[in-house]
Tab-separated table of C-alpha atoms and ligand atoms in Angstrom:
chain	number	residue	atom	x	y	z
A	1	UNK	CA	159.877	-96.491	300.627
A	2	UNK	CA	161.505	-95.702	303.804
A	3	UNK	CA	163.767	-92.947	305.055
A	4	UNK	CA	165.295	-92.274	308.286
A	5	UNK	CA	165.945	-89.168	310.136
A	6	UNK	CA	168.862	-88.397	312.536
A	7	UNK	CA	168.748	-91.734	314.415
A	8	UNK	CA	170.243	-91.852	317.484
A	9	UNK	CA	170.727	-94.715	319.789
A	10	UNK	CA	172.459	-95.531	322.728
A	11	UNK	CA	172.702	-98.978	324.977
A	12	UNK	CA	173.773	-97.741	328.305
A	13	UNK	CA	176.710	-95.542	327.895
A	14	UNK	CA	177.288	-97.259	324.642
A	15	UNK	CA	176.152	-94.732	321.443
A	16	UNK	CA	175.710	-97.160	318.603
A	17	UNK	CA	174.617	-94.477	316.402
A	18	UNK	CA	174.777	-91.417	316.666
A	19	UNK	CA	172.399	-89.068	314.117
A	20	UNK	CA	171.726	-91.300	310.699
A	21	UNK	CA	170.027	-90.274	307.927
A	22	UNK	CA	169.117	-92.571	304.864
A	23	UNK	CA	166.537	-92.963	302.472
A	24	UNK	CA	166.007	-95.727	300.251
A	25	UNK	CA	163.471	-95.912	296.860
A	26	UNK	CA	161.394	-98.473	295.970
A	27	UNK	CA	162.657	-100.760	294.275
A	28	UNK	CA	166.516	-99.880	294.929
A	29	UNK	CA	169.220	-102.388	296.485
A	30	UNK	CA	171.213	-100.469	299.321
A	31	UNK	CA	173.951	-102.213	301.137
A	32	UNK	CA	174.993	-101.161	304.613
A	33	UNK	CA	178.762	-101.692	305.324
A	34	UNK	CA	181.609	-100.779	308.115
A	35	UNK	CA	183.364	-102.770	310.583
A	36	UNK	CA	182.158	-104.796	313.212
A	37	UNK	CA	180.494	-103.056	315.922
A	38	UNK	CA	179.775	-100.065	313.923
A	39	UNK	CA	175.794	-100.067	314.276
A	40	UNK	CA	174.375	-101.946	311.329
A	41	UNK	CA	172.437	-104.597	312.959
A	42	UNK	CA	171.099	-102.298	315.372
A	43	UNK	CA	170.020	-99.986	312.417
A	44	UNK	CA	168.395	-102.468	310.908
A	45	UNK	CA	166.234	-103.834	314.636
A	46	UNK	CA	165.239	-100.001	314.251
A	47	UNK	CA	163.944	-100.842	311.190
A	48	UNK	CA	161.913	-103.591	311.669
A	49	UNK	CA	160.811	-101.848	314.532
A	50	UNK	CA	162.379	-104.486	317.181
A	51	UNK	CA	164.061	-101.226	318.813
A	52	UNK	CA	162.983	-97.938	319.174
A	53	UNK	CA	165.628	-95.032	318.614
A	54	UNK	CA	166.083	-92.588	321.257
A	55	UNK	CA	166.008	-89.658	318.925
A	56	UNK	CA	165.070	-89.099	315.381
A	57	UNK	CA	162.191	-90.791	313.253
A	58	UNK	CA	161.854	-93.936	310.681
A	59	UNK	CA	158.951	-93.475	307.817
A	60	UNK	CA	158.064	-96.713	305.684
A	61	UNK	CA	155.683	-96.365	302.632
A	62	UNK	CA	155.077	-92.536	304.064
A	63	UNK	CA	153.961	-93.484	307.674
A	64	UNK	CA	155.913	-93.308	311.059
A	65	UNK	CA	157.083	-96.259	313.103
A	66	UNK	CA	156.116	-96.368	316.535
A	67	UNK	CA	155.503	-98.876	319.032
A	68	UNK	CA	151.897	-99.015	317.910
A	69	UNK	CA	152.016	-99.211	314.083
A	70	UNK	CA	155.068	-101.809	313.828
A	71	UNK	CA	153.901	-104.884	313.969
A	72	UNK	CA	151.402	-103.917	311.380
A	73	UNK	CA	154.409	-102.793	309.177
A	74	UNK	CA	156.281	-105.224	310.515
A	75	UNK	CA	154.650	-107.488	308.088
A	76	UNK	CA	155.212	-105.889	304.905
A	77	UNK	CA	159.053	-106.119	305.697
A	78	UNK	CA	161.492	-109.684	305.712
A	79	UNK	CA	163.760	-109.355	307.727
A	80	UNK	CA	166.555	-112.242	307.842
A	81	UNK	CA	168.845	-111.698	311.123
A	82	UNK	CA	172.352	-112.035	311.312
A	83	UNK	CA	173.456	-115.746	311.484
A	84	UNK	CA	169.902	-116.797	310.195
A	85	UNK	CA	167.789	-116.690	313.968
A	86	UNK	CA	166.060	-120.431	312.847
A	87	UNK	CA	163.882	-122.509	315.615
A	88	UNK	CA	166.535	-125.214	316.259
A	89	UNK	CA	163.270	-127.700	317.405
A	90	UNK	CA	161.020	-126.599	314.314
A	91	UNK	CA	161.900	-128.359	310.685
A	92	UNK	CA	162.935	-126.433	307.672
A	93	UNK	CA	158.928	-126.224	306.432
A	94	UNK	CA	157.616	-125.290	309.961
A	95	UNK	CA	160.646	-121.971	310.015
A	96	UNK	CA	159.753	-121.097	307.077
A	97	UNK	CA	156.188	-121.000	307.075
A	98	UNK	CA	155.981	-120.177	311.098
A	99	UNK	CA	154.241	-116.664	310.019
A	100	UNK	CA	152.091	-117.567	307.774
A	101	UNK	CA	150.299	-120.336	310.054
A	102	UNK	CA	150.343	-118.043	312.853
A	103	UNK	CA	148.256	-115.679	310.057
A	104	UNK	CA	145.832	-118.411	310.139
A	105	UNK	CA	146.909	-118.975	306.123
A	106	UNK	CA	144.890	-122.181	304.302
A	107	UNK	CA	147.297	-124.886	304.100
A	108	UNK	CA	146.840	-124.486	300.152
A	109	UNK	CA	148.163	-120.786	300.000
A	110	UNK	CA	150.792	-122.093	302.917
A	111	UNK	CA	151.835	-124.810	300.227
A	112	UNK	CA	151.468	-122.945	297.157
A	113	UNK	CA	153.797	-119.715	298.676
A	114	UNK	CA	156.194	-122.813	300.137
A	115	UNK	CA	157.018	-124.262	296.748
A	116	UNK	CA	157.243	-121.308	294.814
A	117	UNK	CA	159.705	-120.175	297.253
A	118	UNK	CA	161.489	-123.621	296.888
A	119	UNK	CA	162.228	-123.149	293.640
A	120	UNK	CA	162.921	-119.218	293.698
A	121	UNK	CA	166.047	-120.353	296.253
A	122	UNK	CA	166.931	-123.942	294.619
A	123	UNK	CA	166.085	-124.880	298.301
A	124	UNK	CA	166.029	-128.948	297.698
A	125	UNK	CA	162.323	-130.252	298.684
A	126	UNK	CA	163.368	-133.621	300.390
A	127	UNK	CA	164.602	-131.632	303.034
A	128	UNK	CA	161.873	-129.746	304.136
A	129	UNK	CA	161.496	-132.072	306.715
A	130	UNK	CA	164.691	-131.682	308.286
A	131	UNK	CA	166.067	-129.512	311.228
A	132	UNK	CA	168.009	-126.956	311.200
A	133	UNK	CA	171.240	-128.835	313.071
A	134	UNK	CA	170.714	-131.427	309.543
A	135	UNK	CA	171.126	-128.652	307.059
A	136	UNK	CA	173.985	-127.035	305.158
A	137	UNK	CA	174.889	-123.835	306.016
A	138	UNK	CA	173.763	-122.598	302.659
A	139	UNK	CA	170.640	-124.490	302.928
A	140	UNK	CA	169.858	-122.901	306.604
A	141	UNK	CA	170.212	-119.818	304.836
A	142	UNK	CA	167.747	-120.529	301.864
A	143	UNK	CA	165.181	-121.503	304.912
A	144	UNK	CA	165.655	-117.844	306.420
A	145	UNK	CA	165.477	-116.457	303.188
A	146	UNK	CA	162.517	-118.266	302.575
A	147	UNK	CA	160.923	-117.285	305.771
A	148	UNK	CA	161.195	-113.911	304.854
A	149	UNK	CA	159.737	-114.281	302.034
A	150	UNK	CA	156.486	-116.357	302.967
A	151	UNK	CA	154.368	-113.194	303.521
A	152	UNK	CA	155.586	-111.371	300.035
A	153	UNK	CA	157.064	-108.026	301.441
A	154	UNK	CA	157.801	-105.109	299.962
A	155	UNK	CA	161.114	-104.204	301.929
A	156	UNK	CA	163.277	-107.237	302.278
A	157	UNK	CA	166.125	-106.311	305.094
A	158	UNK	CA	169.268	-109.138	305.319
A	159	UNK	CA	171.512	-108.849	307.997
A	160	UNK	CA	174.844	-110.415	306.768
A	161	UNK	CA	172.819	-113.146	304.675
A	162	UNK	CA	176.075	-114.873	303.721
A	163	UNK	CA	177.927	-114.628	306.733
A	164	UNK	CA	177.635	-118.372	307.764
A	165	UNK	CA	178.229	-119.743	304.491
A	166	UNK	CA	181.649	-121.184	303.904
A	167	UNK	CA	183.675	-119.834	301.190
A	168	UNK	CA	183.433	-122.026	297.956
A	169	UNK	CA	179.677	-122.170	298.563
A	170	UNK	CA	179.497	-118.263	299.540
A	171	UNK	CA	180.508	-117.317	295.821
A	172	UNK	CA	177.613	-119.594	294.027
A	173	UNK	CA	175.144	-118.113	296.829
A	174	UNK	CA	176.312	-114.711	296.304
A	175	UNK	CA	175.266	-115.083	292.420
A	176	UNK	CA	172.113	-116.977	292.932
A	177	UNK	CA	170.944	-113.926	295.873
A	178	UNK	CA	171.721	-111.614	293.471
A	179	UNK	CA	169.428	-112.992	290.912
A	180	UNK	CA	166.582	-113.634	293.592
A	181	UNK	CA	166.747	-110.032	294.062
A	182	UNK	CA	167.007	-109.238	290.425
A	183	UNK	CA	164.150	-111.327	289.841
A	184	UNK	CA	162.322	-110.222	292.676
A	185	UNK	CA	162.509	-106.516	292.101
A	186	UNK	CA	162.015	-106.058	295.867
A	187	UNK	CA	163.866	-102.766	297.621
A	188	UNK	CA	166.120	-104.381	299.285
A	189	UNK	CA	168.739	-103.557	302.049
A	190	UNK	CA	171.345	-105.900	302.817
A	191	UNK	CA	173.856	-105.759	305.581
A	192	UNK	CA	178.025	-107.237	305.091
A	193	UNK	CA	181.326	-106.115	306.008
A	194	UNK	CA	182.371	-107.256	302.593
A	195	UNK	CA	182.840	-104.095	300.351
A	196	UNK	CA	182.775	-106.352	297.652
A	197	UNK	CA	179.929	-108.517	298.030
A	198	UNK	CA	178.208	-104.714	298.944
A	199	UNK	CA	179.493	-103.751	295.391
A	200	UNK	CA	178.212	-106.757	293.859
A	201	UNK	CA	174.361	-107.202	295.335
A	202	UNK	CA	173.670	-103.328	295.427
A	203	UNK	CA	172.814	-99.737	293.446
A	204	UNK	CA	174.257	-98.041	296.117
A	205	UNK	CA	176.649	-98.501	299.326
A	206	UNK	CA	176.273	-96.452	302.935
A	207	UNK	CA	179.835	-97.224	304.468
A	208	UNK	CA	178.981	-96.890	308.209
A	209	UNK	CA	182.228	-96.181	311.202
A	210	UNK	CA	180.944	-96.148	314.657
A	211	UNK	CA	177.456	-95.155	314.252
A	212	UNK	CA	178.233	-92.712	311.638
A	213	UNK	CA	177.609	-92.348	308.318
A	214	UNK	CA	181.079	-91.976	306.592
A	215	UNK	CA	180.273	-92.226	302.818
A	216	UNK	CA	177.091	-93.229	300.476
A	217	UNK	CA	177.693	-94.133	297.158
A	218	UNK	CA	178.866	-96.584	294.153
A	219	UNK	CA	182.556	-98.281	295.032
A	220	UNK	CA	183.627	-95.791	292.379
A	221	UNK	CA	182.835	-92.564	294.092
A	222	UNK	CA	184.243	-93.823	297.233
A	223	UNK	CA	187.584	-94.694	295.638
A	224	UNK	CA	187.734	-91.706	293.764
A	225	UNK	CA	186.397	-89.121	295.912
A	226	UNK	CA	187.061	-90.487	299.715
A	227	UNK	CA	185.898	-87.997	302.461
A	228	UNK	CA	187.739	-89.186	305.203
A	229	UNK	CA	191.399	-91.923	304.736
A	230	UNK	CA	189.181	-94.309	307.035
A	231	UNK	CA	187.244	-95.195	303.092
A	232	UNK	CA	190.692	-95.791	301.576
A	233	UNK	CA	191.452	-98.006	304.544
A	234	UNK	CA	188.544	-99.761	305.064
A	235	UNK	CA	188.293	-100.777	301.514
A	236	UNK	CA	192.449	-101.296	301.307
A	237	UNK	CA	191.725	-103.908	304.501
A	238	UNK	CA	189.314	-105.928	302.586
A	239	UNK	CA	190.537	-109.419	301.753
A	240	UNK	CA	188.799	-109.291	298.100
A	241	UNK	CA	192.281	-109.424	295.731
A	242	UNK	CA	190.239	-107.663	292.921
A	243	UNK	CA	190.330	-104.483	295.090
A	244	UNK	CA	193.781	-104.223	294.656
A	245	UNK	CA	193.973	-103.551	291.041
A	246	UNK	CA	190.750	-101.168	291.548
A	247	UNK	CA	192.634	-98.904	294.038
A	248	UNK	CA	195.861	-98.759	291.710
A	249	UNK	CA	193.808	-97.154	288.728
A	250	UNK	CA	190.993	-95.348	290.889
G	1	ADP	P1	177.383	-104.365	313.779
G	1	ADP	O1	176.154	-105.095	313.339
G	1	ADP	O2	177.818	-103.280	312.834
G	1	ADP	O3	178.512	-105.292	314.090
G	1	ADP	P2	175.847	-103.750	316.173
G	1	ADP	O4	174.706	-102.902	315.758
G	1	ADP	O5	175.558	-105.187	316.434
G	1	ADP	O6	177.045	-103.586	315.139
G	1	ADP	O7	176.483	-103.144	317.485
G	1	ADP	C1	176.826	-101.768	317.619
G	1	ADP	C2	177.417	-101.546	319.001
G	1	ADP	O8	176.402	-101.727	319.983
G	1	ADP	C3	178.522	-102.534	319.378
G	1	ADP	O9	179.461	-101.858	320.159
G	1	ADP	C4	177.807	-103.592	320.181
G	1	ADP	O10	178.667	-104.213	321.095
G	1	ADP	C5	176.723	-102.779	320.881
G	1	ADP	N1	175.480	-103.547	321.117
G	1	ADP	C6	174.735	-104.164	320.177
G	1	ADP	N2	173.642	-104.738	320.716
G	1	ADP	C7	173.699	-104.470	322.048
G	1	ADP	C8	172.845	-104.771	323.152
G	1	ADP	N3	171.721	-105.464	322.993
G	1	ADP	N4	173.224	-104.330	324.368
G	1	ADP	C9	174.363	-103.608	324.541
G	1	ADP	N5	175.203	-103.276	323.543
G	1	ADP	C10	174.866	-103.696	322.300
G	2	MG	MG1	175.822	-107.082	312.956
């Protein structure tokens, strides 16, 4: 579905990542994790296509991405940025569907795609008149979720999805995103710097430290077989209690 090939890029002086490789089936959950500043986001705008690396190559669904073919392919990926990106002057409806009617999509497919999304994220329908500033965090995040959504893609890319969610309703969210992506049976590859919500939502886990790669693989491998004492102590750092117990008998 897509893989990547020695990725660099640099802002400036800055190298925010420096030779990735990845490659992700269809069909598969991957979850990108390291600490902040350590590349994901940009990783995924490389993605998407909304940067272009200085060195290496991106395939998706076996053809390159360049500057001419991604906004074609742009479209068969959802992309929901990090701290959700909504139109702050647009209502819930009009974020969500913003594609869609720029697509020139009949207002029956528009509606019909809307409310099938409402239900698939328990988005409540009273409020799709609302603004952004006059939802819940969780419900501002059901909107971008539903946004990329509306055109169906086959790659669904979420850039810490949960991150502006508070902490009692993170939990319930965390469950219900896992089942939308059950149910879904998109490929899916979803940013955090939670090794635990990463263990939770995905089949496997690329643990990323300053635009490097560190360690891919199940929370099991990493604990057992660590490559480097940075995967010990990024996953020992992690406020998740539960890890605790894990490291003792790993
Ligand atoms: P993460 O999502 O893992 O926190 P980012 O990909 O956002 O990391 O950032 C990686 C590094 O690149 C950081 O040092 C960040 O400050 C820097 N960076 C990100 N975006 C820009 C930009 N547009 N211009 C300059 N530096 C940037
Ligand atoms: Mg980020």
């Amino acid at each position: 579905m897509l893989r990547i090939e020695n990725i660099c890029k640099s802002y400036g002086n800055l190298k925010a990542l420096r030779g990735i490789s990845l490659q992700v089936k269809s069909g598969e959950t991957m979850a990108l994790v390291g600490p902040s500043g350590c590349g994901k986001s940009t990783l995924m705008r490389l993605m998407v296509g909304l940067l272009q690396p200085d060195e290496g190559d991106i395939w998706f669904q076996g053809k390159r991405l360049t500057v001419q073919t991604s906004s074609t392919m742009r479209l068969k990926m959802g992309y929901v940025i990090q701290r959700g990106g909504l139109f702050p002057h647009l209502t819930a409806q009009e974020n969500a569907t913003l594609m869609a009617q720029h697509l020139g999509w009949n207002t029956k497919r528009i509606t019909q795609q809307l409310h099938r999304l409402v239900t698939l994220t328990h988005f409540p329908s009273n409020r799709l008149k609302h603004y952004p500033a006059q939802l819940s965090g969780g419900q501002r995040q059901r909107i971008s979720l539903m946004r990329a959504l509306m055109l169906d893609p086959d790659l669904l890319l979420l850039d810490e999805p949960l991150g502006a969610v508070d902490p009692l309703t993170r939990s319930r969210l965390q469950q219900q995103l896992r089942n939308l992506i059950r149910d879904l049976g998109k490929t899916v590859i979803l940013v955090t710097h939670d090794m635990a919500e990463a263990e939770f939502f995905s089949d496997c886990t690329v643990l990323m430290k300053q635009g490097r790669i560190v360690q891919q693989g199940n929370m099991k491998d990493l604990l057992q077989s660590p490559k480097q004492t940075f995967v010990t102590d990024f996953i020992r750092s992690q406020p998740t209690a539960s890890f605790s117990s894990q490291l003792e008998s790993a």
